[in-house]
Tab-separated table of C-alpha atoms and ligand atoms in Angstrom:
chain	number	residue	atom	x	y	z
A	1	UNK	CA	119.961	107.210	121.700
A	2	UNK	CA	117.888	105.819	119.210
A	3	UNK	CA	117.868	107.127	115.809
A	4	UNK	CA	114.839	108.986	114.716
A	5	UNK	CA	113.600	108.176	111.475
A	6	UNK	CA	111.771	110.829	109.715
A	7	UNK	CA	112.412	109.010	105.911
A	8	UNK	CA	108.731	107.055	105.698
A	9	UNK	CA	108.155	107.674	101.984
A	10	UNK	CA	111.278	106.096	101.209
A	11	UNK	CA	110.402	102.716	103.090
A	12	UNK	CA	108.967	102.418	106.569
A	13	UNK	CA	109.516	100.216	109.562
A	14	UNK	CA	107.654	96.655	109.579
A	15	UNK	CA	104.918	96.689	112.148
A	16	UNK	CA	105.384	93.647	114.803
A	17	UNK	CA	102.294	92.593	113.717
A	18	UNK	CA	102.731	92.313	109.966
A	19	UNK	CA	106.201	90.409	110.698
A	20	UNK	CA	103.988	87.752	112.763
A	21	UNK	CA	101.386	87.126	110.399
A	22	UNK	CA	104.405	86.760	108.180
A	23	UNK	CA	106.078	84.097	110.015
A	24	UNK	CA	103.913	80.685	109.317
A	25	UNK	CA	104.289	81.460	105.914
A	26	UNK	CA	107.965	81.769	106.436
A	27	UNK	CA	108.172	78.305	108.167
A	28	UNK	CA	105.564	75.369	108.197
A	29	UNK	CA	103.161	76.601	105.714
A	30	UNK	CA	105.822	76.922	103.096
A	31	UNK	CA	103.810	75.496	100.155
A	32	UNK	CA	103.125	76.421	96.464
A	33	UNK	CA	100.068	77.919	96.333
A	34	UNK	CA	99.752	76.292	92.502
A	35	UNK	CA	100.103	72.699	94.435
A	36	UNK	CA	97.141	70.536	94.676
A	37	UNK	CA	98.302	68.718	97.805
A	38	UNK	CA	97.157	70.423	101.378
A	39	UNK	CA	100.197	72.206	101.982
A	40	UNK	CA	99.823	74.182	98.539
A	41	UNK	CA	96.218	74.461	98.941
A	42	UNK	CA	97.169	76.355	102.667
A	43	UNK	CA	99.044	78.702	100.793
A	44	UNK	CA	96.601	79.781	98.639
A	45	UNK	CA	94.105	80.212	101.015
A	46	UNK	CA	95.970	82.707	102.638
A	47	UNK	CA	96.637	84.259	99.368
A	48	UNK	CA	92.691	84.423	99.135
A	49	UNK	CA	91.874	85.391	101.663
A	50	UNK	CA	94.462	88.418	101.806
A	51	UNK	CA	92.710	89.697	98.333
A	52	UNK	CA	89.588	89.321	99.975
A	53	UNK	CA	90.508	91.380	103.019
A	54	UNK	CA	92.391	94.288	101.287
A	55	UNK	CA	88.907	94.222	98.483
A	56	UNK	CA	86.872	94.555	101.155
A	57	UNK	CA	89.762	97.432	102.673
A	58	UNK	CA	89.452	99.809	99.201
A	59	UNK	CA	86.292	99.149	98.207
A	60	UNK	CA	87.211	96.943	95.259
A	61	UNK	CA	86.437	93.685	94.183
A	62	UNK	CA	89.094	90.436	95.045
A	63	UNK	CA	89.013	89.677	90.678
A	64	UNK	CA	90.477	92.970	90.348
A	65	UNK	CA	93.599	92.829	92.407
A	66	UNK	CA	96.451	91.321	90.996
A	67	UNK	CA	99.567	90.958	93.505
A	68	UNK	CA	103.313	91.972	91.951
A	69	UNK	CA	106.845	92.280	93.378
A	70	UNK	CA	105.794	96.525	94.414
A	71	UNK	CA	105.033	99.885	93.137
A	72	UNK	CA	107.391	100.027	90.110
A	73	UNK	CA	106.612	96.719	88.708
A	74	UNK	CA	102.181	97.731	89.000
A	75	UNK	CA	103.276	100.908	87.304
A	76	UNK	CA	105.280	99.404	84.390
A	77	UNK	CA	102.183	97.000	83.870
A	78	UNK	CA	99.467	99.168	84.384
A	79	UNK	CA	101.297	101.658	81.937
A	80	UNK	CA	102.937	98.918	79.288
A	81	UNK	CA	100.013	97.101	79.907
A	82	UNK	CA	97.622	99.639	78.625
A	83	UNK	CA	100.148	100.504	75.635
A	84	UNK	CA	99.878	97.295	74.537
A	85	UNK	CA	96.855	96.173	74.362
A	86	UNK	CA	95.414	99.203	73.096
A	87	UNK	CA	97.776	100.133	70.223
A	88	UNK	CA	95.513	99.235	67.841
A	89	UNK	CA	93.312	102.351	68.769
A	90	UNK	CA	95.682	105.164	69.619
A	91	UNK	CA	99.298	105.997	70.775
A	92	UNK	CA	99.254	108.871	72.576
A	93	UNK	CA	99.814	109.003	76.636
A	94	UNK	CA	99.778	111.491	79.205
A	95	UNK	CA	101.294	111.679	82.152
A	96	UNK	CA	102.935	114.564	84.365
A	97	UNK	CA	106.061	116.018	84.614
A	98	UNK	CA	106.079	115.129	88.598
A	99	UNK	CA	105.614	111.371	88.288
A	100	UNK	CA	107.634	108.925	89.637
A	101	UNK	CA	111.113	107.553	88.005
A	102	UNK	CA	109.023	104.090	87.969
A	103	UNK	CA	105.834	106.243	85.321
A	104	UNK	CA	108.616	108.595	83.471
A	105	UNK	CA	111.098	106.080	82.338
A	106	UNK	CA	108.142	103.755	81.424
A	107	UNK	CA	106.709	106.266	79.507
A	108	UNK	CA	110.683	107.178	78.053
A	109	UNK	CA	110.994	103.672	77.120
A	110	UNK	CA	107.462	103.526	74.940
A	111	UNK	CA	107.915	106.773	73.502
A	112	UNK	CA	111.020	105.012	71.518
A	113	UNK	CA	108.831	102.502	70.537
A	114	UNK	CA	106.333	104.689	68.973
A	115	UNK	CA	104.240	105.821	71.540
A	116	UNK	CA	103.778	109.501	71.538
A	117	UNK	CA	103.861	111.141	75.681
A	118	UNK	CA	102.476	114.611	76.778
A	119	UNK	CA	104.536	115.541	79.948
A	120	UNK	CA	102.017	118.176	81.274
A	121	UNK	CA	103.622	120.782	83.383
A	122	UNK	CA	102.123	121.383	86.937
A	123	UNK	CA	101.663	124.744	89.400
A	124	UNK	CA	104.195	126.379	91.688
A	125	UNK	CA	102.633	123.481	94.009
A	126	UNK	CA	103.317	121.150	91.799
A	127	UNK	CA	99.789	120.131	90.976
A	128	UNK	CA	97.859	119.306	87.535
A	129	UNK	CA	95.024	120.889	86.262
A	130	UNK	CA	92.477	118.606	85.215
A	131	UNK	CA	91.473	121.104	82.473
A	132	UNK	CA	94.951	120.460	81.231
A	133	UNK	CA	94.232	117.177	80.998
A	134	UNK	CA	90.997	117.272	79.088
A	135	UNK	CA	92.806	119.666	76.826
A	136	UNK	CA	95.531	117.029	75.705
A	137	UNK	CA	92.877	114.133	75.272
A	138	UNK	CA	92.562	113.652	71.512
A	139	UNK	CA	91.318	110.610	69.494
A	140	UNK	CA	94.184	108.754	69.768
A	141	UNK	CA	94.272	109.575	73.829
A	142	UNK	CA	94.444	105.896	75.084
A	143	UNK	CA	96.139	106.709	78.865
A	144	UNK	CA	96.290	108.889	81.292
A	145	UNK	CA	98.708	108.143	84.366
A	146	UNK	CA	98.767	110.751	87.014
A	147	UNK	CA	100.088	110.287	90.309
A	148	UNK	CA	97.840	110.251	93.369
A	149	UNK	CA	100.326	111.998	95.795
A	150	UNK	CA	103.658	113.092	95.109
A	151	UNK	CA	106.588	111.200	96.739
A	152	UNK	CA	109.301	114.410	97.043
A	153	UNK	CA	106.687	117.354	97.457
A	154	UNK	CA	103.824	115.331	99.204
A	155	UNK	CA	101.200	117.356	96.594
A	156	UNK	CA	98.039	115.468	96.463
A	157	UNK	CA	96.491	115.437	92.522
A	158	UNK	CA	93.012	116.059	91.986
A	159	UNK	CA	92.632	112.322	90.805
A	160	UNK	CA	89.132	112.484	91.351
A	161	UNK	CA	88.280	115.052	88.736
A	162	UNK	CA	91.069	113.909	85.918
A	163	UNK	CA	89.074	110.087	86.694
A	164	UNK	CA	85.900	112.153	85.877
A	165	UNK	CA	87.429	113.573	82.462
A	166	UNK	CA	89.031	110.279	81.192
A	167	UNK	CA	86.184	108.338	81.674
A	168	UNK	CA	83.686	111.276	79.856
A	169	UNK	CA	86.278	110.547	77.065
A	170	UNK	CA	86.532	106.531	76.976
A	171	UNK	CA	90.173	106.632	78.350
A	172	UNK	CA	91.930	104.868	80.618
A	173	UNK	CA	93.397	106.306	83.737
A	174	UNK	CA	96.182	105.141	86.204
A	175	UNK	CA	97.160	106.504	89.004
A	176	UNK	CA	100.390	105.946	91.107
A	177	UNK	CA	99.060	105.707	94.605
A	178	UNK	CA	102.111	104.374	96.256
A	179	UNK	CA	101.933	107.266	98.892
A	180	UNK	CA	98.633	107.724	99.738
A	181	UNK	CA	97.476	104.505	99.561
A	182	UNK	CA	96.767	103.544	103.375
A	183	UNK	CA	97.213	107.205	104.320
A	184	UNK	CA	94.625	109.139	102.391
A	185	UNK	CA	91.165	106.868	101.528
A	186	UNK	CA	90.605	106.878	97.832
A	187	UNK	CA	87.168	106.255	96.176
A	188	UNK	CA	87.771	103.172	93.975
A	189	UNK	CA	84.051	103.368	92.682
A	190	UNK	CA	83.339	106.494	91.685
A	191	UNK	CA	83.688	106.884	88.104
A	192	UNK	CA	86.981	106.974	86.627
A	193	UNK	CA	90.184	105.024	87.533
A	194	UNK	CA	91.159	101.948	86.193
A	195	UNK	CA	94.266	101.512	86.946
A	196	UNK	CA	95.794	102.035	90.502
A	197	UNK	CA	99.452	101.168	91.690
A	198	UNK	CA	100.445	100.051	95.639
A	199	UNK	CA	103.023	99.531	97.538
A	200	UNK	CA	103.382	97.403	100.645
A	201	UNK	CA	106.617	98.675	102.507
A	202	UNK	CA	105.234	102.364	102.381
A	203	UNK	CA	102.761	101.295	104.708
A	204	UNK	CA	104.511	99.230	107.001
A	205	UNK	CA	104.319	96.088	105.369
A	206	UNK	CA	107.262	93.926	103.881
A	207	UNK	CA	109.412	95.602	100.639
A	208	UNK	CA	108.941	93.559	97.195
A	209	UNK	CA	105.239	93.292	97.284
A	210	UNK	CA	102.475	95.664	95.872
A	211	UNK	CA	99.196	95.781	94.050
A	212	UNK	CA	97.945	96.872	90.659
A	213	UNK	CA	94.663	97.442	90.541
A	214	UNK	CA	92.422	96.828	87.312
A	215	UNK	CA	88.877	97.946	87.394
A	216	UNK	CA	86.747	95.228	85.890
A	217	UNK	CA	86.171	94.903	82.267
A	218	UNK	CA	89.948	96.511	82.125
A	219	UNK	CA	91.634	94.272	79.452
A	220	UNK	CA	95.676	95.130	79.574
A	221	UNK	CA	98.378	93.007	78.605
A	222	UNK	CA	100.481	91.236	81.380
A	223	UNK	CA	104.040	92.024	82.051
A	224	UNK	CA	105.243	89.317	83.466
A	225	UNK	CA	105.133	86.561	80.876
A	226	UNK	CA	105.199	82.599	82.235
A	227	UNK	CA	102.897	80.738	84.539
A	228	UNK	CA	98.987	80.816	85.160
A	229	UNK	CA	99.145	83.252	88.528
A	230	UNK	CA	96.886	85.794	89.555
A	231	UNK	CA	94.234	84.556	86.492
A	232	UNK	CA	97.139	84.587	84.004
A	233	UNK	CA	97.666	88.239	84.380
A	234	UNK	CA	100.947	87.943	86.530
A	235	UNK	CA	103.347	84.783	86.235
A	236	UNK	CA	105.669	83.395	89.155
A	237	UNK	CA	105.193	81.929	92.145
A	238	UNK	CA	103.092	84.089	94.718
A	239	UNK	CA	105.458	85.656	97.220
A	240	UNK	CA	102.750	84.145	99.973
A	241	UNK	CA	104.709	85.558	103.411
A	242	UNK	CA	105.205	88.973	101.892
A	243	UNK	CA	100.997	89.040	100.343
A	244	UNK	CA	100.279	87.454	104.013
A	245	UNK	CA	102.020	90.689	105.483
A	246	UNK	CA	100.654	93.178	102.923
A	247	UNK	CA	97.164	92.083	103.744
A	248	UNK	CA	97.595	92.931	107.809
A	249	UNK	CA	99.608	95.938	106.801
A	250	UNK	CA	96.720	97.180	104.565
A	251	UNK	CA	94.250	96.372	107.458
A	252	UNK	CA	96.176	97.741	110.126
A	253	UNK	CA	96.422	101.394	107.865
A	254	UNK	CA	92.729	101.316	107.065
A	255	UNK	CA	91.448	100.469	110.292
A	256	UNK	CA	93.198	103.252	111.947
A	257	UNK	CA	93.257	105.434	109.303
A	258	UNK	CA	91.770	108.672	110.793
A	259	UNK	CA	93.322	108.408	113.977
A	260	UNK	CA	97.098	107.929	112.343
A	261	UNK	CA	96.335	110.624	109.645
A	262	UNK	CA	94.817	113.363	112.684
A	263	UNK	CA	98.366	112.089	115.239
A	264	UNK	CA	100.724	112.577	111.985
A	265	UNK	CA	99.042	116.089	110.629
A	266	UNK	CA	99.860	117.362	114.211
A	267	UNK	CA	103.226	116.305	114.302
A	268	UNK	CA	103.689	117.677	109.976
A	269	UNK	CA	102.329	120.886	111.262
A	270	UNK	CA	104.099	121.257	114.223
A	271	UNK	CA	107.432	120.100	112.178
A	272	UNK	CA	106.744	122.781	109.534
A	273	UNK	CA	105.844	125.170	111.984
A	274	UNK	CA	108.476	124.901	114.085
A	275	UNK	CA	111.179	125.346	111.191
A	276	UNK	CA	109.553	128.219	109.970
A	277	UNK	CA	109.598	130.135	113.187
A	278	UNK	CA	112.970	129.548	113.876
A	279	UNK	CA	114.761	129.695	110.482
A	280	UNK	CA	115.279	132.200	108.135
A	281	UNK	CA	115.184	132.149	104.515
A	282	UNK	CA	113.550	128.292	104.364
A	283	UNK	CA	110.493	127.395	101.793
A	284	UNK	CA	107.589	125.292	102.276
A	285	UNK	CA	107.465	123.208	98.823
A	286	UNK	CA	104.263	121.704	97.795
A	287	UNK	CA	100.462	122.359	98.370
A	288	UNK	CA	99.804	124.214	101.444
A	289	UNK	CA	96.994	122.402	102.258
A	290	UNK	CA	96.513	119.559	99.671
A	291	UNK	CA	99.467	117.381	100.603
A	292	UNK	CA	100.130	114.118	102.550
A	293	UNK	CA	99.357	113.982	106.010
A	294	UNK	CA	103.312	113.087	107.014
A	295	UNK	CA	105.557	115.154	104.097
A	296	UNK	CA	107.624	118.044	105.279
A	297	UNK	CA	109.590	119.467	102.029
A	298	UNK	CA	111.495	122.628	103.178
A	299	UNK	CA	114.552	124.315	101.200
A	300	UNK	CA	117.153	126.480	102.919
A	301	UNK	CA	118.671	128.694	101.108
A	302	UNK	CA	122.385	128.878	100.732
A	303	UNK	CA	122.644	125.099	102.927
A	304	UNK	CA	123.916	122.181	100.802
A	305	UNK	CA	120.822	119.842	101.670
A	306	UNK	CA	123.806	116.639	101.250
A	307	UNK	CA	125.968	118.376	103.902
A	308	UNK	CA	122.635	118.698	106.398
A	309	UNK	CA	121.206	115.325	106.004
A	310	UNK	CA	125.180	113.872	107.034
A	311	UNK	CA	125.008	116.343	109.882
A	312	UNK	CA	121.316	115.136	110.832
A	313	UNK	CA	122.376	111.674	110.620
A	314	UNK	CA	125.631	112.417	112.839
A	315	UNK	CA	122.844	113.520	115.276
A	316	UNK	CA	120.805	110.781	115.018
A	317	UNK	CA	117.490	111.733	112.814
A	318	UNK	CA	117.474	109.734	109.415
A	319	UNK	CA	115.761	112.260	106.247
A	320	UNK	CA	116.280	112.418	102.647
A	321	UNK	CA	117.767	115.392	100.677
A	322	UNK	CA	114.177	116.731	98.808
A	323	UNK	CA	116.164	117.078	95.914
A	324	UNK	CA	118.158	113.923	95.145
A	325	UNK	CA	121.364	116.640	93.690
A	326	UNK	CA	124.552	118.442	95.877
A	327	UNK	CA	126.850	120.471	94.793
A	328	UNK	CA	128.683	117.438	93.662
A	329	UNK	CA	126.778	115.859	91.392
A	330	UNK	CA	124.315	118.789	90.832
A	331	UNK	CA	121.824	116.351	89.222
A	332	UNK	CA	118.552	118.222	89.565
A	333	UNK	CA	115.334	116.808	90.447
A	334	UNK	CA	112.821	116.492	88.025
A	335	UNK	CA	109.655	117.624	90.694
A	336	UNK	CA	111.792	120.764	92.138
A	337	UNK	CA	112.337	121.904	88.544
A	338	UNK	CA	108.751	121.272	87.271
A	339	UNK	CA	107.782	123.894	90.102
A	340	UNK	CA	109.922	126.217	89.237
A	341	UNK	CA	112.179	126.092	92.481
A	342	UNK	CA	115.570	128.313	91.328
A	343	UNK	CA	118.617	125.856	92.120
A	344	UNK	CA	120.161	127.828	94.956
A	345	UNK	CA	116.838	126.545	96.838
A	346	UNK	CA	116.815	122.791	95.362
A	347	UNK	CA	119.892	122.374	96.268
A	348	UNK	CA	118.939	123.494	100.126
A	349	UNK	CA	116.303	121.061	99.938
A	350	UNK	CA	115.062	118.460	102.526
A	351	UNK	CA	112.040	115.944	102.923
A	352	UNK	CA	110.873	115.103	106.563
A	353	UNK	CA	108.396	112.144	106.386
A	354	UNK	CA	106.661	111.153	109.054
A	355	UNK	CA	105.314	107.596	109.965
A	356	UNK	CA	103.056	106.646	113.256
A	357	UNK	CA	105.732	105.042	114.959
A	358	UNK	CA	107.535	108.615	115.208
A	359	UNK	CA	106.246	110.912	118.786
A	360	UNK	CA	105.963	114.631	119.464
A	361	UNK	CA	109.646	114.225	121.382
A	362	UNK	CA	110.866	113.519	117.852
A	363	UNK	CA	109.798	116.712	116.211
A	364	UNK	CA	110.847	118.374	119.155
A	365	UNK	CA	114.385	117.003	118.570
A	366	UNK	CA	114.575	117.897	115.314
A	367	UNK	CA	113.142	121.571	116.040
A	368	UNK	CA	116.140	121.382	118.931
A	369	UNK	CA	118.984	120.667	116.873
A	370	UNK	CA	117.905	122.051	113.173
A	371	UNK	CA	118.109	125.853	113.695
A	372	UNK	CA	121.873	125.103	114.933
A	373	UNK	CA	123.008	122.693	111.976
A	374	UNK	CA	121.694	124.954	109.464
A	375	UNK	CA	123.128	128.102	110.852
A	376	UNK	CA	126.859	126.340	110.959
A	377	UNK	CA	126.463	125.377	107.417
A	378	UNK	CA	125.227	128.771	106.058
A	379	UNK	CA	128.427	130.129	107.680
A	380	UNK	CA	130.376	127.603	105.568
A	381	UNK	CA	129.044	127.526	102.691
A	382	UNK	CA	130.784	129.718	99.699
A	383	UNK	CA	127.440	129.368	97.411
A	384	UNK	CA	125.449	131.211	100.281
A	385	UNK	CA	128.263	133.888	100.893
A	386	UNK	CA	128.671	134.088	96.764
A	387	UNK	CA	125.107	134.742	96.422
A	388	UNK	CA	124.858	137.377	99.284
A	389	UNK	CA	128.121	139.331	98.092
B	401	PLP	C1	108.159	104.123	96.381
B	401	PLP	C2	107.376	104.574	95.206
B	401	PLP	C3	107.271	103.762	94.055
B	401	PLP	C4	108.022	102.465	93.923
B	401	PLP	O1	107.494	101.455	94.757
B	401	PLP	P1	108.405	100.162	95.052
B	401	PLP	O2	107.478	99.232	95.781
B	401	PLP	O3	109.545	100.626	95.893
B	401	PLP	O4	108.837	99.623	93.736
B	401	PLP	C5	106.485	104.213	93.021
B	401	PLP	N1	105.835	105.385	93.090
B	401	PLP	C6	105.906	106.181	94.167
B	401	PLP	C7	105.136	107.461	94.187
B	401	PLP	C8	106.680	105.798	95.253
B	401	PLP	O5	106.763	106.606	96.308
């Protein structure tokens, strides 16, 4: 039986058509794309032509697309970046309590340097309120960096309206869009964000390449320090098969983009539906309504979410524990606690995600086997019998 995988928002499968615009680039047309001679110069048409494409793809212009190694290395730039070059005018930050490990620890690393972060706090949904936002702008505001979608939850921010605030107020504003980027269309020109952070194996393209972003006019300091690539802003040599592959994967998402996002939103609903109906005491986490097309985060209360995603992987459907902790390391995570969620539940916690290679016999599968596996480990577990006696 093949496995079903139902973990898209940690990485996703390579399409077959991203892996064979890949392969030239893998084999003959192997040049430098710094080279003068022809096989160089091949190179860097293809590297071109790719920021052309994916410009043309998000409504942005090629200048203002700089290619790096994936989503954590465009969000340390875009954030470090920013700190930088703007420390001269202010030192304060803020960011969310929800973001990414790739945004907090960035933000942990300048506030030792001198940089002073507001964490704001978010809803029982996990979203920010923009008014919270324009609230913590002061005169030394310089950033804001607030994720587009959230990666354990699958909450999607009201970007939009924070972009309208920080650029009322002459800041900058980055957002993390590694999980709705190719999934959920984002409008690049309407006023506000400057900064935006991609990822290609989210959407079915190759891991170690992503985008950052930076709206013209946008001066930040590179990260990478060394050669003249991508315009001086990001040194070493292009990694040409896995831009090659981002490009198609981009394409591919965009083109399609309604029909995938209607085909997955059936199959979320249906997932969430499904586990509702047929277990007891189990949470929906994140925004009812405003939330990625393919996230499923569900807690179970009194199941140790560790112990159900070995049993679901016994069975053949690959999924992520929502909550990153067990009983054994009880390491809570960061998003479940910003909500609110009391630990009995965290711990319970598991994140479907869905991709558009996955089919409605899938989610019937899971729907098949779930009720059992959870029932079994209720019956086992001591927490669950602790907290009922
Ligand atoms: C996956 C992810 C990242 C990191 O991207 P990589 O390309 O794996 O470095 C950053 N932010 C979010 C929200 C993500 O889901």
């Amino acid at each position: 039986m093949n496995p079903i995988y139902l973990d898209n928002a940690a990485t996703t499968q390579v399409d077959s058509a991203v892996m064979e615009a890949m392969l030239p680039y893998l084999t003959d047309l192997y040049g430098n794309p710094s080279s003068i001679h022809t096989i160089g110069q091949l190179a860097r048409r293809a590297i071109e032509q790719t920021r052309n494409s994916i410009a043309k793809n998000i409504g942005a212009y090629p200048d203002e697309l700089v290619f790096t190694s994936g989503g954590t290395e465009s969000n340390n730039h875009a954030i470090q970046g920013a700190a930088f070059a703007l420390r001269d005018r202010g030192n304060r930050i803020i960011t969310s309590s929800v973001e990414h490990h790739s945004v907090l620890k960035t933000c942990h690393y300048l506030e030792r340097r001198g940089f002073e972060i507001v964490y704001l706090s978010v809803d029982g949904n996990g979203l920010v309120d923009p008014d919270d936002v324009q609230r913590a702008i002061n005169g030394r505001t310089i950033l804001v960096s607030i994720m587009h979608a959230n990666n354990e939850i699958g909450t999607i921010e009201p970007v939009e309206d924070i972009a309208r605030i920080t650029s009322e107020h002459g800041v900058l504003f980055h957002t993390d869009a590694v999980q709705s980027f190719g999934h959920v269309p984002i409008e690049l020109h309407n006023p506000g964000i400057d900064l935006l952070s991609a990822s290609a194996h989210k959407i079915h393209g190759p891991k170690g390449v992503g985008l950052l972003y930076i709206r013209r006019g946008t001066r930040i300091h590179p990260f990478i320090h060394g050669g003249k690539q991508e315009d001086g802003r990001r040194a070493s040599t292009h990694n040409v098969p896995g831009i090659v592959g981002f490009g198609k994967s981009v394409s591919i998402a965009i083109e399609h983009i309604e029909r995938i996002r209607r085909k997955i939103t059936g199959l979320r609903d249906k997932l969430i539906q499904g586990i509702i109906n047929h277990i007891r005491e189990v949470r929906l986490n994140g925004h009812p309504s405003k939330r990625l097309p393919n996230n499923v985060h569900v807690s179970f209360r009194g199941v140790d979410g560790e112990s159900l995603l070995l049993s679901l992987d016994m069975s053949g459907v690959a999924c992520s524990t929502g909550s990153a902790c067990s009983f054994a390391t009880l390491e809570q995570s960061h998003v479940l606690q910003a909500i609110g969620l009391d630990e009995g539940m965290a711990i319970g916690s598991m994140r479907f995600s869905l991709g558009r290679f996955n089919s409605e016999d899938d989610i019937d599968r899971v729907l098949e086997i779930l009720p059992g596996i959870v029932d079994r480990l209720r019956s086992v577990s001591s927490f669950h019998s602790n907290n009922q006696g």
